[in-house]
Amino acid sequence: MSLRGGLIVLVAVGLLATLGMYWHQHDIERVMRDGYGTTGKITTAEVVSSRFPFVFDGIWPRYVDENLSIGLQWTGKDGVQRERKGIAVSAAYAARITVGNQLKLLTVPIQAVDDDSSLPVIVEDLDDHLSHIRSTSRFVLAGAGICAVILLLVIGWQTWSARRGGPASGAVHSRSRRPVPFTLAMLTAAMLLFGGYLLVNSYAEQRTLNEILDRGDEATADITRAYGEVTKAGNAPRYLVTLAWKDRSGRQQTYGPTHISSAYWQLITRNGVQMVRQTKIRYLSSRPDARPLIVDDAAEAQYQTSFGVKGGAVFLALGLILAAVTAFRSRARPRAD
């Protein structure tokens, strides 16, 4: 497959995936709007692999946009007992209904519609699941947009080269140069894009953190929510909190969820139950969108930004090395027979 063909496939897949997630979000909102409230019993759970993100509800495959899907059983308004599998739950909700590899067979509030196509919605997981769908959709759409820009550049370059060289020159060119290795070119592009993004984003966060440490305002924030998020069954959870506070002018500010270290999680919880409701923070009043610094967890924030800068630099360096290798291979003349 040529580079142009591969980029076309990536753009098409990205747009189709974005469209699918939009319709999934639309279905959830429709069930919440037109459905009725009841309770459902969690009957099964299945870990979903990113390589094959599908589960089977009967004979039909269903795409799952999270790492864990569950089965629910409930009695409909029509008195018929219904059961659905492949209901995606967010990582935060997965941490609430699992203990290690064991599933809690809980009864939970749901919103449902009595038909054979609509999935019930777990009310307690609505916000987190919709947030995941929206963020994933934005990420996939951004990736498709980047591939589209690269595709336009490739088409423009090839068109310009063909017009500049002419038919005869193009024939000599095709005999004297090897085609660009598709896999190597895509790996190079991924390394450069990811490394550049990680480096720039982490460096900006590091500068913001230093600015907060130097001249940020201090406040006492409420920890409105603290929870663990399981990204894969059996793995240790990552911990997050949501913060709320009043700035110097008396306006209410919120931020989150934001990551905290496992050490700070142990400090504010006991046996997984939140015990501490407030914490000291430092923030920038001129930039309410900037991540506030939890004073007792400052070491974790500094480690995260430093690790991001170093990691981005490593990926970018690897991308530049691969770019040099790609350029060399595409210019190398084949051996004469």
PDB file of N, CA and C in Angstrom, residues 174-272:
ATOM      1  N   SER A 174      11.435   7.043 -11.276  1.00  0.00           N
ATOM      2  CA  SER A 174      10.846   5.814 -10.763  1.00  0.00           C
ATOM      3  C   SER A 174      11.815   4.655 -10.816  1.00  0.00           C
ATOM      4  N   ARG A 175      12.774   4.692 -11.807  1.00  0.00           N
ATOM      5  CA  ARG A 175      13.744   3.602 -11.888  1.00  0.00           C
ATOM      6  C   ARG A 175      14.896   3.777 -10.900  1.00  0.00           C
ATOM      7  N   SER A 176      15.184   5.040 -10.557  1.00  0.00           N
ATOM      8  CA  SER A 176      16.377   5.293  -9.753  1.00  0.00           C
ATOM      9  C   SER A 176      16.108   5.404  -8.262  1.00  0.00           C
ATOM     10  N   ARG A 177      14.824   5.524  -7.903  1.00  0.00           N
ATOM     11  CA  ARG A 177      14.518   5.683  -6.479  1.00  0.00           C
ATOM     12  C   ARG A 177      13.553   4.603  -6.023  1.00  0.00           C
ATOM     13  N   ARG A 178      13.716   4.187  -4.807  1.00  0.00           N
ATOM     14  CA  ARG A 178      12.805   3.230  -4.212  1.00  0.00           C
ATOM     15  C   ARG A 178      11.581   3.969  -3.682  1.00  0.00           C
ATOM     16  N   PRO A 179      10.437   3.340  -3.666  1.00  0.00           N
ATOM     17  CA  PRO A 179       9.274   3.977  -3.037  1.00  0.00           C
ATOM     18  C   PRO A 179       9.492   4.126  -1.534  1.00  0.00           C
ATOM     19  N   VAL A 180       8.848   5.143  -0.963  1.00  0.00           N
ATOM     20  CA  VAL A 180       8.976   5.364   0.478  1.00  0.00           C
ATOM     21  C   VAL A 180       8.357   4.176   1.232  1.00  0.00           C
ATOM     22  N   PRO A 181       9.083   3.516   2.149  1.00  0.00           N
ATOM     23  CA  PRO A 181       8.516   2.392   2.909  1.00  0.00           C
ATOM     24  C   PRO A 181       7.324   2.863   3.734  1.00  0.00           C
ATOM     25  N   PHE A 182       6.156   2.294   3.472  1.00  0.00           N
ATOM     26  CA  PHE A 182       4.929   2.793   4.095  1.00  0.00           C
ATOM     27  C   PHE A 182       4.969   2.650   5.617  1.00  0.00           C
ATOM     28  N   THR A 183       5.305   1.452   6.106  1.00  0.00           N
ATOM     29  CA  THR A 183       5.303   1.210   7.555  1.00  0.00           C
ATOM     30  C   THR A 183       6.285   2.128   8.265  1.00  0.00           C
ATOM     31  N   LEU A 184       7.460   2.281   7.683  1.00  0.00           N
ATOM     32  CA  LEU A 184       8.478   3.135   8.288  1.00  0.00           C
ATOM     33  C   LEU A 184       8.040   4.595   8.284  1.00  0.00           C
ATOM     34  N   ALA A 185       7.423   5.017   7.176  1.00  0.00           N
ATOM     35  CA  ALA A 185       6.961   6.399   7.081  1.00  0.00           C
ATOM     36  C   ALA A 185       5.871   6.690   8.105  1.00  0.00           C
ATOM     37  N   MET A 186       4.926   5.755   8.278  1.00  0.00           N
ATOM     38  CA  MET A 186       3.853   5.963   9.247  1.00  0.00           C
ATOM     39  C   MET A 186       4.383   5.966  10.674  1.00  0.00           C
ATOM     40  N   LEU A 187       5.349   5.081  10.967  1.00  0.00           N
ATOM     41  CA  LEU A 187       5.953   5.056  12.299  1.00  0.00           C
ATOM     42  C   LEU A 187       6.704   6.361  12.563  1.00  0.00           C
ATOM     43  N   THR A 188       7.382   6.855  11.545  1.00  0.00           N
ATOM     44  CA  THR A 188       8.098   8.122  11.676  1.00  0.00           C
ATOM     45  C   THR A 188       7.129   9.260  11.979  1.00  0.00           C
ATOM     46  N   ALA A 189       6.033   9.333  11.212  1.00  0.00           N
ATOM     47  CA  ALA A 189       5.050  10.392  11.425  1.00  0.00           C
ATOM     48  C   ALA A 189       4.446  10.310  12.824  1.00  0.00           C
ATOM     49  N   ALA A 190       4.135   9.078  13.273  1.00  0.00           N
ATOM     50  CA  ALA A 190       3.546   8.900  14.607  1.00  0.00           C
ATOM     51  C   ALA A 190       4.525   9.347  15.694  1.00  0.00           C
ATOM     52  N   MET A 191       5.794   8.964  15.553  1.00  0.00           N
ATOM     53  CA  MET A 191       6.800   9.349  16.543  1.00  0.00           C
ATOM     54  C   MET A 191       6.959  10.873  16.599  1.00  0.00           C
ATOM     55  N   LEU A 192       7.029  11.504  15.422  1.00  0.00           N
ATOM     56  CA  LEU A 192       7.226  12.957  15.382  1.00  0.00           C
ATOM     57  C   LEU A 192       6.027  13.700  15.959  1.00  0.00           C
ATOM     58  N   LEU A 193       4.819  13.281  15.559  1.00  0.00           N
ATOM     59  CA  LEU A 193       3.619  13.967  16.032  1.00  0.00           C
ATOM     60  C   LEU A 193       3.423  13.770  17.531  1.00  0.00           C
ATOM     61  N   PHE A 194       3.546  12.511  17.994  1.00  0.00           N
ATOM     62  CA  PHE A 194       3.338  12.244  19.414  1.00  0.00           C
ATOM     63  C   PHE A 194       4.435  12.895  20.256  1.00  0.00           C
ATOM     64  N   GLY A 195       5.691  12.741  19.819  1.00  0.00           N
ATOM     65  CA  GLY A 195       6.789  13.335  20.576  1.00  0.00           C
ATOM     66  C   GLY A 195       6.697  14.849  20.637  1.00  0.00           C
ATOM     67  N   GLY A 196       6.373  15.476  19.498  1.00  0.00           N
ATOM     68  CA  GLY A 196       6.242  16.930  19.474  1.00  0.00           C
ATOM     69  C   GLY A 196       5.113  17.410  20.361  1.00  0.00           C
ATOM     70  N   TYR A 197       3.968  16.717  20.277  1.00  0.00           N
ATOM     71  CA  TYR A 197       2.825  17.112  21.112  1.00  0.00           C
ATOM     72  C   TYR A 197       3.147  16.947  22.595  1.00  0.00           C
ATOM     73  N   LEU A 198       3.725  15.788  22.961  1.00  0.00           N
ATOM     74  CA  LEU A 198       4.034  15.528  24.367  1.00  0.00           C
ATOM     75  C   LEU A 198       5.053  16.517  24.897  1.00  0.00           C
ATOM     76  N   LEU A 199       6.070  16.822  24.100  1.00  0.00           N
ATOM     77  CA  LEU A 199       7.113  17.745  24.541  1.00  0.00           C
ATOM     78  C   LEU A 199       6.556  19.156  24.741  1.00  0.00           C
ATOM     79  N   VAL A 200       5.818  19.649  23.748  1.00  0.00           N
ATOM     80  CA  VAL A 200       5.282  21.015  23.833  1.00  0.00           C
ATOM     81  C   VAL A 200       4.267  21.127  24.960  1.00  0.00           C
ATOM     82  N   ASN A 201       3.364  20.154  25.060  1.00  0.00           N
ATOM     83  CA  ASN A 201       2.323  20.203  26.088  1.00  0.00           C
ATOM     84  C   ASN A 201       2.922  20.094  27.487  1.00  0.00           C
ATOM     85  N   SER A 202       3.877  19.164  27.676  1.00  0.00           N
ATOM     86  CA  SER A 202       4.488  18.990  28.997  1.00  0.00           C
ATOM     87  C   SER A 202       5.344  20.187  29.380  1.00  0.00           C
ATOM     88  N   TYR A 203       6.013  20.765  28.386  1.00  0.00           N
ATOM     89  CA  TYR A 203       6.830  21.959  28.677  1.00  0.00           C
ATOM     90  C   TYR A 203       5.946  23.125  29.105  1.00  0.00           C
ATOM     91  N   ALA A 204       4.793  23.276  28.431  1.00  0.00           N
ATOM     92  CA  ALA A 204       3.865  24.341  28.806  1.00  0.00           C
ATOM     93  C   ALA A 204       3.326  24.107  30.219  1.00  0.00           C
ATOM     94  N   GLU A 205       3.020  22.849  30.561  1.00  0.00           N
ATOM     95  CA  GLU A 205       2.545  22.539  31.914  1.00  0.00           C
ATOM     96  C   GLU A 205       3.643  22.787  32.945  1.00  0.00           C
ATOM     97  N   GLN A 206       4.878  22.492  32.570  1.00  0.00           N
ATOM     98  CA  GLN A 206       5.993  22.729  33.494  1.00  0.00           C
ATOM     99  C   GLN A 206       6.173  24.222  33.768  1.00  0.00           C
ATOM    100  N   ARG A 207       6.055  25.041  32.723  1.00  0.00           N
ATOM    101  CA  ARG A 207       6.161  26.494  32.907  1.00  0.00           C
ATOM    102  C   ARG A 207       5.018  27.015  33.773  1.00  0.00           C
ATOM    103  N   THR A 208       3.801  26.472  33.541  1.00  0.00           N
ATOM    104  CA  THR A 208       2.662  26.885  34.363  1.00  0.00           C
ATOM    105  C   THR A 208       2.878  26.503  35.821  1.00  0.00           C
ATOM    106  N   LEU A 209       3.392  25.293  36.049  1.00  0.00           N
ATOM    107  CA  LEU A 209       3.653  24.843  37.413  1.00  0.00           C
ATOM    108  C   LEU A 209       4.669  25.741  38.100  1.00  0.00           C
ATOM    109  N   ASN A 210       5.725  26.095  37.397  1.00  0.00           N
ATOM    110  CA  ASN A 210       6.735  26.985  37.975  1.00  0.00           C
ATOM    111  C   ASN A 210       6.144  28.360  38.285  1.00  0.00           C
ATOM    112  N   GLU A 211       5.252  28.815  37.408  1.00  0.00           N
ATOM    113  CA  GLU A 211       4.597  30.107  37.638  1.00  0.00           C
ATOM    114  C   GLU A 211       3.705  30.044  38.876  1.00  0.00           C
ATOM    115  N   ILE A 212       3.005  28.933  39.062  1.00  0.00           N
ATOM    116  CA  ILE A 212       2.163  28.763  40.249  1.00  0.00           C
ATOM    117  C   ILE A 212       3.014  28.754  41.513  1.00  0.00           C
ATOM    118  N   LEU A 213       4.138  28.050  41.459  1.00  0.00           N
ATOM    119  CA  LEU A 213       5.023  27.993  42.629  1.00  0.00           C
ATOM    120  C   LEU A 213       5.608  29.360  42.959  1.00  0.00           C
ATOM    121  N   ASP A 214       5.895  30.158  41.911  1.00  0.00           N
ATOM    122  CA  ASP A 214       6.537  31.458  42.124  1.00  0.00           C
ATOM    123  C   ASP A 214       5.556  32.517  42.614  1.00  0.00           C
ATOM    124  N   ARG A 215       4.377  32.604  41.980  1.00  0.00           N
ATOM    125  CA  ARG A 215       3.482  33.716  42.303  1.00  0.00           C
ATOM    126  C   ARG A 215       2.003  33.316  42.327  1.00  0.00           C
ATOM    127  N   GLY A 216       1.721  32.044  42.541  1.00  0.00           N
ATOM    128  CA  GLY A 216       0.327  31.613  42.603  1.00  0.00           C
ATOM    129  C   GLY A 216      -0.343  31.973  43.918  1.00  0.00           C
ATOM    130  N   ASP A 217      -1.666  32.118  43.875  1.00  0.00           N
ATOM    131  CA  ASP A 217      -2.443  32.387  45.082  1.00  0.00           C
ATOM    132  C   ASP A 217      -2.739  31.080  45.804  1.00  0.00           C
ATOM    133  N   GLU A 218      -2.880  31.191  47.122  1.00  0.00           N
ATOM    134  CA  GLU A 218      -3.172  29.991  47.917  1.00  0.00           C
ATOM    135  C   GLU A 218      -4.616  30.027  48.390  1.00  0.00           C
ATOM    136  N   ALA A 219      -5.255  28.855  48.417  1.00  0.00           N
ATOM    137  CA  ALA A 219      -6.643  28.771  48.859  1.00  0.00           C
ATOM    138  C   ALA A 219      -6.886  27.392  49.457  1.00  0.00           C
ATOM    139  N   THR A 220      -7.993  27.283  50.173  1.00  0.00           N
ATOM    140  CA  THR A 220      -8.437  25.987  50.676  1.00  0.00           C
ATOM    141  C   THR A 220      -9.542  25.489  49.757  1.00  0.00           C
ATOM    142  N   ALA A 221      -9.317  24.340  49.122  1.00  0.00           N
ATOM    143  CA  ALA A 221     -10.273  23.804  48.150  1.00  0.00           C
ATOM    144  C   ALA A 221     -11.017  22.620  48.741  1.00  0.00           C
ATOM    145  N   ASP A 222     -12.281  22.486  48.350  1.00  0.00           N
ATOM    146  CA  ASP A 222     -13.054  21.298  48.705  1.00  0.00           C
ATOM    147  C   ASP A 222     -12.738  20.179  47.723  1.00  0.00           C
ATOM    148  N   ILE A 223     -12.504  18.995  48.236  1.00  0.00           N
ATOM    149  CA  ILE A 223     -12.353  17.807  47.385  1.00  0.00           C
ATOM    150  C   ILE A 223     -13.763  17.246  47.182  1.00  0.00           C
ATOM    151  N   THR A 224     -14.397  17.638  46.094  1.00  0.00           N
ATOM    152  CA  THR A 224     -15.802  17.276  45.884  1.00  0.00           C
ATOM    153  C   THR A 224     -15.961  15.830  45.454  1.00  0.00           C
ATOM    154  N   ARG A 225     -14.895  15.260  44.934  1.00  0.00           N
ATOM    155  CA  ARG A 225     -14.962  13.861  44.511  1.00  0.00           C
ATOM    156  C   ARG A 225     -13.559  13.272  44.488  1.00  0.00           C
ATOM    157  N   ALA A 226     -13.412  12.059  44.974  1.00  0.00           N
ATOM    158  CA  ALA A 226     -12.139  11.340  44.932  1.00  0.00           C
ATOM    159  C   ALA A 226     -12.444   9.894  44.590  1.00  0.00           C
ATOM    160  N   TYR A 227     -11.780   9.377  43.557  1.00  0.00           N
ATOM    161  CA  TYR A 227     -12.100   8.007  43.129  1.00  0.00           C
ATOM    162  C   TYR A 227     -10.910   7.389  42.403  1.00  0.00           C
ATOM    163  N   GLY A 228     -10.939   6.066  42.332  1.00  0.00           N
ATOM    164  CA  GLY A 228      -9.944   5.324  41.572  1.00  0.00           C
ATOM    165  C   GLY A 228     -10.515   4.922  40.229  1.00  0.00           C
ATOM    166  N   GLU A 229      -9.657   4.870  39.225  1.00  0.00           N
ATOM    167  CA  GLU A 229     -10.077   4.545  37.868  1.00  0.00           C
ATOM    168  C   GLU A 229      -9.269   3.356  37.378  1.00  0.00           C
ATOM    169  N   VAL A 230      -9.946   2.265  37.043  1.00  0.00           N
ATOM    170  CA  VAL A 230      -9.274   1.046  36.584  1.00  0.00           C
ATOM    171  C   VAL A 230      -9.261   1.047  35.056  1.00  0.00           C
ATOM    172  N   THR A 231      -8.074   1.088  34.454  1.00  0.00           N
ATOM    173  CA  THR A 231      -7.968   1.078  33.002  1.00  0.00           C
ATOM    174  C   THR A 231      -7.948  -0.331  32.441  1.00  0.00           C
ATOM    175  N   LYS A 232      -7.589  -1.303  33.276  1.00  0.00           N
ATOM    176  CA  LYS A 232      -7.569  -2.697  32.843  1.00  0.00           C
ATOM    177  C   LYS A 232      -7.779  -3.582  34.060  1.00  0.00           C
ATOM    178  N   ALA A 233      -8.662  -4.546  33.932  1.00  0.00           N
ATOM    179  CA  ALA A 233      -8.976  -5.415  35.068  1.00  0.00           C
ATOM    180  C   ALA A 233      -7.717  -6.079  35.608  1.00  0.00           C
ATOM    181  N   GLY A 234      -7.552  -6.030  36.930  1.00  0.00           N
ATOM    182  CA  GLY A 234      -6.392  -6.628  37.565  1.00  0.00           C
ATOM    183  C   GLY A 234      -5.255  -5.664  37.802  1.00  0.00           C
ATOM    184  N   ASN A 235      -5.235  -4.524  37.067  1.00  0.00           N
ATOM    185  CA  ASN A 235      -4.184  -3.527  37.246  1.00  0.00           C
ATOM    186  C   ASN A 235      -4.515  -2.602  38.412  1.00  0.00           C
ATOM    187  N   ALA A 236      -3.476  -1.980  38.956  1.00  0.00           N
ATOM    188  CA  ALA A 236      -3.686  -1.005  40.018  1.00  0.00           C
ATOM    189  C   ALA A 236      -4.418   0.215  39.456  1.00  0.00           C
ATOM    190  N   PRO A 237      -5.366   0.778  40.195  1.00  0.00           N
ATOM    191  CA  PRO A 237      -6.095   1.945  39.685  1.00  0.00           C
ATOM    192  C   PRO A 237      -5.234   3.196  39.711  1.00  0.00           C
ATOM    193  N   ARG A 238      -5.619   4.162  38.894  1.00  0.00           N
ATOM    194  CA  ARG A 238      -5.038   5.496  39.022  1.00  0.00           C
ATOM    195  C   ARG A 238      -6.067   6.352  39.744  1.00  0.00           C
ATOM    196  N   TYR A 239      -5.613   7.376  40.465  1.00  0.00           N
ATOM    197  CA  TYR A 239      -6.485   8.104  41.374  1.00  0.00           C
ATOM    198  C   TYR A 239      -6.689   9.537  40.893  1.00  0.00           C
ATOM    199  N   LEU A 240      -7.923  10.019  41.055  1.00  0.00           N
ATOM    200  CA  LEU A 240      -8.276  11.351  40.594  1.00  0.00           C
ATOM    201  C   LEU A 240      -9.143  12.051  41.633  1.00  0.00           C
ATOM    202  N   VAL A 241      -9.102  13.387  41.601  1.00  0.00           N
ATOM    203  CA  VAL A 241      -9.964  14.193  42.465  1.00  0.00           C
ATOM    204  C   VAL A 241     -10.533  15.351  41.652  1.00  0.00           C
ATOM    205  N   THR A 242     -11.661  15.860  42.119  1.00  0.00           N
ATOM    206  CA  THR A 242     -12.260  17.078  41.574  1.00  0.00           C
ATOM    207  C   THR A 242     -12.232  18.126  42.668  1.00  0.00           C
ATOM    208  N   LEU A 243     -11.824  19.348  42.316  1.00  0.00           N
ATOM    209  CA  LEU A 243     -11.621  20.412  43.298  1.00  0.00           C
ATOM    210  C   LEU A 243     -12.588  21.572  43.052  1.00  0.00           C
ATOM    211  N   ALA A 244     -12.963  22.252  44.145  1.00  0.00           N
ATOM    212  CA  ALA A 244     -13.797  23.455  44.069  1.00  0.00           C
ATOM    213  C   ALA A 244     -13.321  24.444  45.130  1.00  0.00           C
ATOM    214  N   TRP A 245     -13.204  25.716  44.744  1.00  0.00           N
ATOM    215  CA  TRP A 245     -12.738  26.729  45.689  1.00  0.00           C
ATOM    216  C   TRP A 245     -13.210  28.115  45.237  1.00  0.00           C
ATOM    217  N   LYS A 246     -13.043  29.085  46.124  1.00  0.00           N
ATOM    218  CA  LYS A 246     -13.357  30.474  45.796  1.00  0.00           C
ATOM    219  C   LYS A 246     -12.061  31.243  45.618  1.00  0.00           C
ATOM    220  N   ASP A 247     -11.991  32.004  44.510  1.00  0.00           N
ATOM    221  CA  ASP A 247     -10.774  32.774  44.260  1.00  0.00           C
ATOM    222  C   ASP A 247     -10.792  34.073  45.067  1.00  0.00           C
ATOM    223  N   ARG A 248      -9.815  34.922  44.843  1.00  0.00           N
ATOM    224  CA  ARG A 248      -9.679  36.152  45.640  1.00  0.00           C
ATOM    225  C   ARG A 248     -10.872  37.075  45.495  1.00  0.00           C
ATOM    226  N   SER A 249     -11.532  37.046  44.343  1.00  0.00           N
ATOM    227  CA  SER A 249     -12.687  37.918  44.114  1.00  0.00           C
ATOM    228  C   SER A 249     -13.987  37.301  44.616  1.00  0.00           C
ATOM    229  N   GLY A 250     -13.910  36.098  45.176  1.00  0.00           N
ATOM    230  CA  GLY A 250     -15.101  35.457  45.708  1.00  0.00           C
ATOM    231  C   GLY A 250     -15.852  34.590  44.715  1.00  0.00           C
ATOM    232  N   ARG A 251     -15.337  34.465  43.483  1.00  0.00           N
ATOM    233  CA  ARG A 251     -16.004  33.630  42.484  1.00  0.00           C
ATOM    234  C   ARG A 251     -15.674  32.155  42.692  1.00  0.00           C
ATOM    235  N   GLN A 252     -16.684  31.309  42.467  1.00  0.00           N
ATOM    236  CA  GLN A 252     -16.503  29.869  42.620  1.00  0.00           C
ATOM    237  C   GLN A 252     -15.749  29.313  41.419  1.00  0.00           C
ATOM    238  N   GLN A 253     -14.711  28.525  41.687  1.00  0.00           N
ATOM    239  CA  GLN A 253     -13.908  27.895  40.638  1.00  0.00           C
ATOM    240  C   GLN A 253     -13.917  26.376  40.858  1.00  0.00           C
ATOM    241  N   THR A 254     -13.884  25.654  39.771  1.00  0.00           N
ATOM    242  CA  THR A 254     -13.796  24.196  39.848  1.00  0.00           C
ATOM    243  C   THR A 254     -12.734  23.698  38.876  1.00  0.00           C
ATOM    244  N   TYR A 255     -12.188  22.548  39.178  1.00  0.00           N
ATOM    245  CA  TYR A 255     -11.219  21.920  38.273  1.00  0.00           C
ATOM    246  C   TYR A 255     -11.240  20.416  38.509  1.00  0.00           C
ATOM    247  N   GLY A 256     -11.117  19.688  37.403  1.00  0.00           N
ATOM    248  CA  GLY A 256     -11.005  18.250  37.539  1.00  0.00           C
ATOM    249  C   GLY A 256     -11.867  17.508  36.544  1.00  0.00           C
ATOM    250  N   PRO A 257     -11.712  16.186  36.601  1.00  0.00           N
ATOM    251  CA  PRO A 257     -10.832  15.450  37.522  1.00  0.00           C
ATOM    252  C   PRO A 257      -9.362  15.620  37.168  1.00  0.00           C
ATOM    253  N   THR A 258      -8.506  15.615  38.182  1.00  0.00           N
ATOM    254  CA  THR A 258      -7.065  15.749  37.998  1.00  0.00           C
ATOM    255  C   THR A 258      -6.366  14.638  38.774  1.00  0.00           C
ATOM    256  N   HIS A 259      -5.229  14.192  38.252  1.00  0.00           N
ATOM    257  CA  HIS A 259      -4.533  13.042  38.830  1.00  0.00           C
ATOM    258  C   HIS A 259      -3.851  13.402  40.145  1.00  0.00           C
ATOM    259  N   ILE A 260      -3.814  12.427  41.023  1.00  0.00           N
ATOM    260  CA  ILE A 260      -3.052  12.540  42.268  1.00  0.00           C
ATOM    261  C   ILE A 260      -2.214  11.277  42.419  1.00  0.00           C
ATOM    262  N   SER A 261      -1.228  11.337  43.283  1.00  0.00           N
ATOM    263  CA  SER A 261      -0.368  10.175  43.510  1.00  0.00           C
ATOM    264  C   SER A 261      -1.068   9.173  44.427  1.00  0.00           C
ATOM    265  N   SER A 262      -0.582   7.933  44.402  1.00  0.00           N
ATOM    266  CA  SER A 262      -1.132   6.913  45.296  1.00  0.00           C
ATOM    267  C   SER A 262      -0.847   7.260  46.757  1.00  0.00           C
ATOM    268  N   ALA A 263       0.274   7.943  47.015  1.00  0.00           N
ATOM    269  CA  ALA A 263       0.595   8.340  48.391  1.00  0.00           C
ATOM    270  C   ALA A 263      -0.426   9.356  48.905  1.00  0.00           C
ATOM    271  N   TYR A 264      -0.812  10.310  48.062  1.00  0.00           N
ATOM    272  CA  TYR A 264      -1.807  11.307  48.478  1.00  0.00           C
ATOM    273  C   TYR A 264      -3.185  10.660  48.624  1.00  0.00           C
ATOM    274  N   TRP A 265      -3.475   9.677  47.751  1.00  0.00           N
ATOM    275  CA  TRP A 265      -4.734   8.941  47.876  1.00  0.00           C
ATOM    276  C   TRP A 265      -4.825   8.264  49.243  1.00  0.00           C
ATOM    277  N   GLN A 266      -3.737   7.656  49.694  1.00  0.00           N
ATOM    278  CA  GLN A 266      -3.719   7.022  51.015  1.00  0.00           C
ATOM    279  C   GLN A 266      -3.896   8.047  52.125  1.00  0.00           C
ATOM    280  N   LEU A 267      -3.450   9.278  51.850  1.00  0.00           N
ATOM    281  CA  LEU A 267      -3.553  10.335  52.850  1.00  0.00           C
ATOM    282  C   LEU A 267      -4.995  10.813  53.044  1.00  0.00           C
ATOM    283  N   ILE A 268      -5.782  10.814  51.964  1.00  0.00           N
ATOM    284  CA  ILE A 268      -7.132  11.383  52.047  1.00  0.00           C
ATOM    285  C   ILE A 268      -8.227  10.318  52.151  1.00  0.00           C
ATOM    286  N   THR A 269      -7.852   9.043  52.100  1.00  0.00           N
ATOM    287  CA  THR A 269      -8.852   7.977  52.182  1.00  0.00           C
ATOM    288  C   THR A 269      -8.463   6.957  53.249  1.00  0.00           C
ATOM    289  N   ARG A 270      -9.445   6.150  53.611  1.00  0.00           N
ATOM    290  CA  ARG A 270      -9.204   5.027  54.518  1.00  0.00           C
ATOM    291  C   ARG A 270     -10.043   3.856  54.013  1.00  0.00           C
ATOM    292  N   ASN A 271      -9.360   2.790  53.631  1.00  0.00           N
ATOM    293  CA  ASN A 271     -10.033   1.622  53.042  1.00  0.00           C
ATOM    294  C   ASN A 271     -10.873   2.000  51.821  1.00  0.00           C
ATOM    295  N   GLY A 272     -10.330   2.936  51.027  1.00  0.00           N
ATOM    296  CA  GLY A 272     -11.003   3.338  49.805  1.00  0.00           C
ATOM    297  C   GLY A 272     -12.112   4.358  49.985  1.00  0.00           C
TER     298      GLY A 272
END
